CSV table of C-alpha atoms and ligand atoms in Angstrom, one decimal:
chain,number,residue,atom,x,y,z
K,151,UNK,CA,2.0,125.5,95.0
K,152,UNK,CA,5.3,124.0,94.0
K,153,UNK,CA,8.2,126.0,92.7
K,154,UNK,CA,8.1,124.0,89.5
K,155,UNK,CA,4.4,124.8,88.9
K,156,UNK,CA,5.0,128.5,89.6
K,157,UNK,CA,7.9,128.5,87.1
K,158,UNK,CA,5.9,126.7,84.5
K,159,UNK,CA,2.8,129.0,84.7
K,160,UNK,CA,5.1,132.1,84.7
K,161,UNK,CA,6.4,131.1,81.2
K,162,UNK,CA,2.9,131.4,79.9
K,163,UNK,CA,1.7,134.4,81.9
K,164,UNK,CA,2.3,137.8,80.3
K,165,UNK,CA,4.6,140.4,81.8
K,166,UNK,CA,2.8,143.4,83.4
K,167,UNK,CA,2.9,146.3,81.0
K,168,UNK,CA,1.4,148.8,83.4
K,169,UNK,CA,3.7,151.8,83.9
K,170,UNK,CA,4.6,152.6,86.5
K,171,UNK,CA,4.6,149.1,88.1
K,172,UNK,CA,4.9,149.6,91.9
K,173,UNK,CA,5.8,146.6,94.1
K,174,UNK,CA,6.4,146.1,97.8
K,175,UNK,CA,8.6,143.1,98.5
K,176,UNK,CA,8.4,141.0,101.7
K,177,UNK,CA,11.4,139.3,103.3
K,178,UNK,CA,12.0,137.8,106.7
K,179,UNK,CA,15.6,136.9,107.4
K,180,UNK,CA,18.9,136.9,105.5
K,181,UNK,CA,21.8,134.4,106.2
K,182,UNK,CA,22.2,130.8,107.3
K,183,UNK,CA,18.8,130.1,109.1
K,184,UNK,CA,16.8,127.2,107.7
K,185,UNK,CA,14.2,129.5,106.2
K,186,UNK,CA,16.4,132.6,105.6
K,187,UNK,CA,17.3,134.0,102.2
K,188,UNK,CA,20.9,133.2,101.3
K,189,UNK,CA,23.2,136.3,101.8
K,190,UNK,CA,24.6,136.0,98.3
K,191,UNK,CA,21.2,135.7,96.7
K,192,UNK,CA,19.9,138.7,98.7
K,193,UNK,CA,22.9,140.8,97.5
K,194,UNK,CA,22.2,139.8,93.9
K,195,UNK,CA,18.5,140.8,94.3
K,196,UNK,CA,19.4,144.2,95.7
K,197,UNK,CA,21.9,144.7,92.9
K,198,UNK,CA,19.1,143.8,90.4
K,199,UNK,CA,16.8,146.4,91.9
K,200,UNK,CA,19.5,149.1,91.8
K,201,UNK,CA,20.2,148.3,88.2
K,202,UNK,CA,16.7,147.9,86.8
K,203,UNK,CA,14.3,149.7,89.1
K,204,UNK,CA,13.9,152.7,91.4
K,205,UNK,CA,14.2,151.7,95.1
K,206,UNK,CA,11.9,153.9,97.3
K,207,UNK,CA,10.9,154.1,100.9
K,208,UNK,CA,7.4,152.6,101.5
K,209,UNK,CA,6.0,156.0,102.2
K,210,UNK,CA,7.4,157.4,98.9
K,211,UNK,CA,6.2,154.4,97.0
K,212,UNK,CA,2.7,154.5,98.4
K,213,UNK,CA,2.4,158.3,98.0
K,214,UNK,CA,3.4,158.2,94.3
K,215,UNK,CA,6.7,160.0,94.6
K,216,UNK,CA,8.5,157.6,92.2
K,217,UNK,CA,9.4,158.4,88.6
K,218,UNK,CA,10.7,155.1,87.2
K,219,UNK,CA,8.6,152.6,85.2
K,220,UNK,CA,9.5,150.0,87.9
K,221,UNK,CA,9.4,151.1,91.6
K,222,UNK,CA,10.2,148.9,94.5
K,223,UNK,CA,10.0,149.1,98.3
K,224,UNK,CA,11.7,146.4,100.5
K,225,UNK,CA,10.1,145.3,103.7
K,226,UNK,CA,10.9,142.7,106.4
K,227,UNK,CA,8.5,141.1,108.9
K,228,UNK,CA,9.1,139.9,112.5
K,229,UNK,CA,12.3,141.9,113.2
K,230,UNK,CA,15.1,139.3,113.1
K,231,UNK,CA,18.7,140.2,113.9
K,232,UNK,CA,19.9,139.5,110.4
K,233,UNK,CA,17.9,142.5,109.1
K,234,UNK,CA,20.3,144.7,111.0
K,235,UNK,CA,23.5,142.7,110.6
K,236,UNK,CA,23.1,141.3,107.1
K,237,UNK,CA,20.4,143.0,105.1
K,238,UNK,CA,20.8,146.7,106.0
K,239,UNK,CA,24.5,146.9,105.1
K,240,UNK,CA,23.8,145.4,101.6
K,241,UNK,CA,20.8,147.7,101.1
K,242,UNK,CA,22.8,150.8,102.2
K,243,UNK,CA,25.5,149.9,99.5
K,244,UNK,CA,22.8,149.7,96.8
K,245,UNK,CA,20.9,152.8,98.1
K,246,UNK,CA,17.8,150.7,98.8
K,247,UNK,CA,15.6,152.1,101.7
K,248,UNK,CA,14.2,149.6,104.1
K,249,UNK,CA,11.2,149.0,106.3
K,250,UNK,CA,10.8,146.5,109.2
K,251,UNK,CA,7.7,145.5,111.1
K,252,UNK,CA,8.7,144.3,114.6
K,253,UNK,CA,6.9,142.4,117.4
K,254,UNK,CA,7.7,144.7,120.3
K,255,UNK,CA,7.3,141.9,122.8
K,256,UNK,CA,10.3,140.1,121.3
K,257,UNK,CA,12.6,143.1,121.1
K,258,UNK,CA,14.9,142.8,124.1
K,259,UNK,CA,17.1,145.5,125.8
K,260,UNK,CA,20.3,143.5,125.3
K,261,UNK,CA,21.6,139.9,125.4
K,262,UNK,CA,19.2,138.2,123.0
K,263,UNK,CA,18.0,135.6,125.5
K,264,UNK,CA,15.1,134.5,123.4
K,265,UNK,CA,15.3,132.7,120.1
K,266,UNK,CA,12.5,132.5,117.6
K,267,UNK,CA,9.6,130.1,118.3
K,268,UNK,CA,8.2,128.3,115.2
K,269,UNK,CA,5.0,127.5,117.2
K,270,UNK,CA,4.3,131.3,117.3
K,271,UNK,CA,4.7,131.5,113.5
K,272,UNK,CA,8.3,132.8,113.6
K,273,UNK,CA,11.0,131.6,111.2
K,274,UNK,CA,13.0,128.8,112.8
K,275,UNK,CA,16.3,129.3,114.5
K,276,UNK,CA,16.5,133.1,114.2
K,277,UNK,CA,17.4,135.7,116.8
K,278,UNK,CA,15.7,139.1,117.1
K,279,UNK,CA,17.0,142.6,117.0
K,280,UNK,CA,17.5,144.4,120.3
K,281,UNK,CA,16.2,147.9,120.8
K,282,UNK,CA,19.5,149.6,120.0
K,283,UNK,CA,19.6,148.0,116.6
K,284,UNK,CA,16.0,149.0,115.9
K,285,UNK,CA,16.8,152.5,116.9
K,286,UNK,CA,19.9,152.5,114.7
K,287,UNK,CA,17.9,151.4,111.7
K,288,UNK,CA,15.4,154.2,112.4
K,289,UNK,CA,18.2,156.7,112.6
K,290,UNK,CA,19.4,155.4,109.2
K,291,UNK,CA,16.0,156.3,107.7
K,292,UNK,CA,14.4,152.9,108.0
K,293,UNK,CA,10.6,152.8,108.6
K,294,UNK,CA,9.9,150.9,111.8
K,295,UNK,CA,6.4,149.5,111.6
K,296,UNK,CA,4.4,147.3,114.0
K,297,UNK,CA,3.7,143.6,113.7
K,298,UNK,CA,2.0,143.6,117.1
K,299,UNK,CA,3.4,142.9,120.6
K,300,UNK,CA,3.2,139.2,120.1
K,301,UNK,CA,3.0,137.2,116.8
K,302,UNK,CA,-0.8,136.6,117.0
K,303,UNK,CA,-3.5,136.0,114.4
K,304,UNK,CA,-5.5,139.0,115.4
K,305,UNK,CA,-8.7,137.7,113.6
K,306,UNK,CA,-9.0,135.1,116.3
K,307,UNK,CA,-8.4,137.5,119.3
K,308,UNK,CA,-11.0,139.3,121.5
K,309,UNK,CA,-11.3,142.9,120.4
K,310,UNK,CA,-9.9,144.3,123.6
K,311,UNK,CA,-6.7,142.2,123.0
K,312,UNK,CA,-6.6,143.5,119.4
K,313,UNK,CA,-6.6,147.1,120.6
K,314,UNK,CA,-4.0,146.3,123.2
K,315,UNK,CA,-1.7,144.7,120.7
K,316,UNK,CA,-2.0,147.6,118.3
K,317,UNK,CA,-1.7,150.4,120.8
K,318,UNK,CA,1.1,149.0,123.0
K,319,UNK,CA,3.3,148.1,120.0
K,320,UNK,CA,2.8,151.5,118.4
K,321,UNK,CA,3.5,153.3,121.7
K,322,UNK,CA,6.7,151.3,122.3
K,323,UNK,CA,8.0,152.0,118.8
K,324,UNK,CA,7.2,155.7,119.0
K,325,UNK,CA,8.8,156.1,122.4
K,326,UNK,CA,12.0,154.3,121.4
K,327,UNK,CA,12.6,155.7,117.9
K,328,UNK,CA,11.1,159.2,118.6
K,329,UNK,CA,9.3,158.9,115.3
K,330,UNK,CA,5.6,158.3,114.4
K,331,UNK,CA,4.5,154.7,113.7
K,332,UNK,CA,1.8,154.7,111.1
K,333,UNK,CA,2.4,151.2,109.5
K,334,UNK,CA,1.3,147.8,110.5
K,335,UNK,CA,1.9,144.4,108.8
K,336,UNK,CA,-0.8,141.7,109.4
K,337,UNK,CA,0.6,138.9,111.5
K,338,UNK,CA,0.1,135.5,109.7
K,339,UNK,CA,-1.1,137.7,106.8
K,340,UNK,CA,-4.6,137.5,108.5
K,341,UNK,CA,-7.1,140.4,108.6
K,342,UNK,CA,-10.8,141.1,108.7
K,343,UNK,CA,-13.0,144.2,108.9
K,344,UNK,CA,-12.8,144.2,112.7
K,345,UNK,CA,-8.9,144.3,112.7
K,346,UNK,CA,-8.9,147.0,110.0
K,347,UNK,CA,-11.4,149.1,112.1
K,348,UNK,CA,-9.1,148.7,115.2
K,349,UNK,CA,-6.1,149.8,113.1
K,350,UNK,CA,-7.9,153.0,112.1
K,351,UNK,CA,-9.0,153.7,115.7
K,352,UNK,CA,-5.4,153.1,117.0
K,353,UNK,CA,-4.0,155.7,114.6
K,354,UNK,CA,-2.4,153.6,111.9
K,355,UNK,CA,-2.7,154.8,108.4
K,356,UNK,CA,-1.3,151.9,106.4
K,357,UNK,CA,-1.3,148.1,106.6
K,358,UNK,CA,0.4,145.6,104.4
K,359,UNK,CA,-0.9,142.2,103.5
K,360,UNK,CA,0.7,139.2,101.8
K,361,UNK,CA,-1.3,139.4,98.6
K,362,UNK,CA,1.0,138.8,95.6
K,363,UNK,CA,0.2,141.9,93.5
K,364,UNK,CA,1.6,145.3,92.4
K,365,UNK,CA,0.1,148.4,94.0
K,366,UNK,CA,-2.8,150.0,92.3
K,367,UNK,CA,-4.3,153.5,92.8
K,368,UNK,CA,-7.5,151.7,93.8
K,369,UNK,CA,-5.9,149.9,96.7
K,370,UNK,CA,-7.2,150.3,100.2
K,371,UNK,CA,-4.3,151.8,102.3
K,372,UNK,CA,-5.1,149.1,104.9
K,373,UNK,CA,-4.6,146.4,102.3
K,374,UNK,CA,-1.3,147.2,100.6
K,375,UNK,CA,-0.3,144.1,98.6
K,376,UNK,CA,3.2,142.6,99.2
K,377,UNK,CA,5.2,140.1,97.2
K,378,UNK,CA,6.8,137.4,99.3
K,379,UNK,CA,10.3,136.7,98.1
K,380,UNK,CA,11.0,133.1,99.2
K,381,UNK,CA,14.5,131.8,99.9
K,382,UNK,CA,14.3,129.2,97.1
K,383,UNK,CA,13.7,131.7,94.4
K,384,UNK,CA,16.7,132.2,92.0
K,385,UNK,CA,17.6,135.4,90.3
K,386,UNK,CA,15.7,134.5,87.1
K,387,UNK,CA,12.6,133.9,89.3
K,388,UNK,CA,13.2,137.2,91.0
K,389,UNK,CA,13.5,139.1,87.6
K,390,UNK,CA,10.3,137.3,86.3
K,391,UNK,CA,8.5,138.3,89.6
K,392,UNK,CA,9.5,141.9,89.2
K,393,UNK,CA,8.2,141.9,85.6
K,394,UNK,CA,4.8,140.6,86.7
K,395,UNK,CA,5.1,137.1,85.3
K,396,UNK,CA,4.2,135.6,88.7
K,397,UNK,CA,1.2,137.9,89.2
K,398,UNK,CA,-1.1,134.9,88.6
K,399,UNK,CA,-0.5,134.0,92.2
K,400,UNK,CA,-2.9,136.8,93.3
K,401,UNK,CA,-5.8,134.9,91.7
K,402,UNK,CA,-4.9,131.7,93.4
K,403,UNK,CA,-4.6,133.5,96.8
K,404,UNK,CA,-7.9,135.3,96.3
K,405,UNK,CA,-9.6,132.0,95.4
K,406,UNK,CA,-8.2,130.3,98.6
K,407,UNK,CA,-9.4,133.3,100.7
K,408,UNK,CA,-12.9,133.2,99.2
K,409,UNK,CA,-13.1,129.4,99.9
K,410,UNK,CA,-11.9,130.0,103.5
K,411,UNK,CA,-14.5,132.8,104.0
K,412,UNK,CA,-17.3,130.7,102.5
K,413,UNK,CA,-16.4,127.8,104.8
K,414,UNK,CA,-16.4,130.2,107.8
K,415,UNK,CA,-19.8,131.5,106.8
K,416,UNK,CA,-21.1,127.9,106.4
K,417,UNK,CA,-19.7,126.9,109.8
K,418,UNK,CA,-21.4,130.0,111.4
K,419,UNK,CA,-24.7,129.4,109.7
Y,1496,ZN,ZN1,5.3,137.6,110.9
């Protein structure tokens, strides 16, 4: 859906009056990459959160520890280098806790020999964090979650590979950070009951999706919704999103998912 259409519908859609409103935001990269959020825009958004909302760690948000009418947790997918070098310093200044889901197969010891690969679903022209940076974020209180070993659509993988991806990535994160890894973010945003079952069996307690919605007490802990903050959104868009004026996107996403499932069922029949 075009940015113009989103903006138009948002002027008609009511703000979300639920209190508290709890939202998890999704970012990828900050800086000069072709798909990255501009550093000044990111700074403005974190300042907005500090001024108008209560920033919380994902665990505190999910377990209901917040006290403010608007509660926010900030997360990143894929583990790009700019999370460490650009996002984390800004967030520290505004006292915004962070979470990052890494692909352990792309975290190198040093050197950054591998750039991101768009064919794998990465953001274009980004570098990844190295282990020392991941460990430093964990020491600063960041939650380090898993996004798999490789950036795979797990719904298309044999079950033995799914288990391997979930277990190996979790073990690597726990061994490096010395902290438990209970969080997973669905790669490509794709999940099905088989992947959720494998998550449970592998010791994960939470998983985040890319459904544009606030948290509800009825949410399945393995389907925590997350609001994708795209680089082209301005600060007015950001404020409107935080107030729930873009929550109509959820119904569009759910409609698309239903159509995809029906097509799959038809193809299988
Ligand atoms: Zn990803």
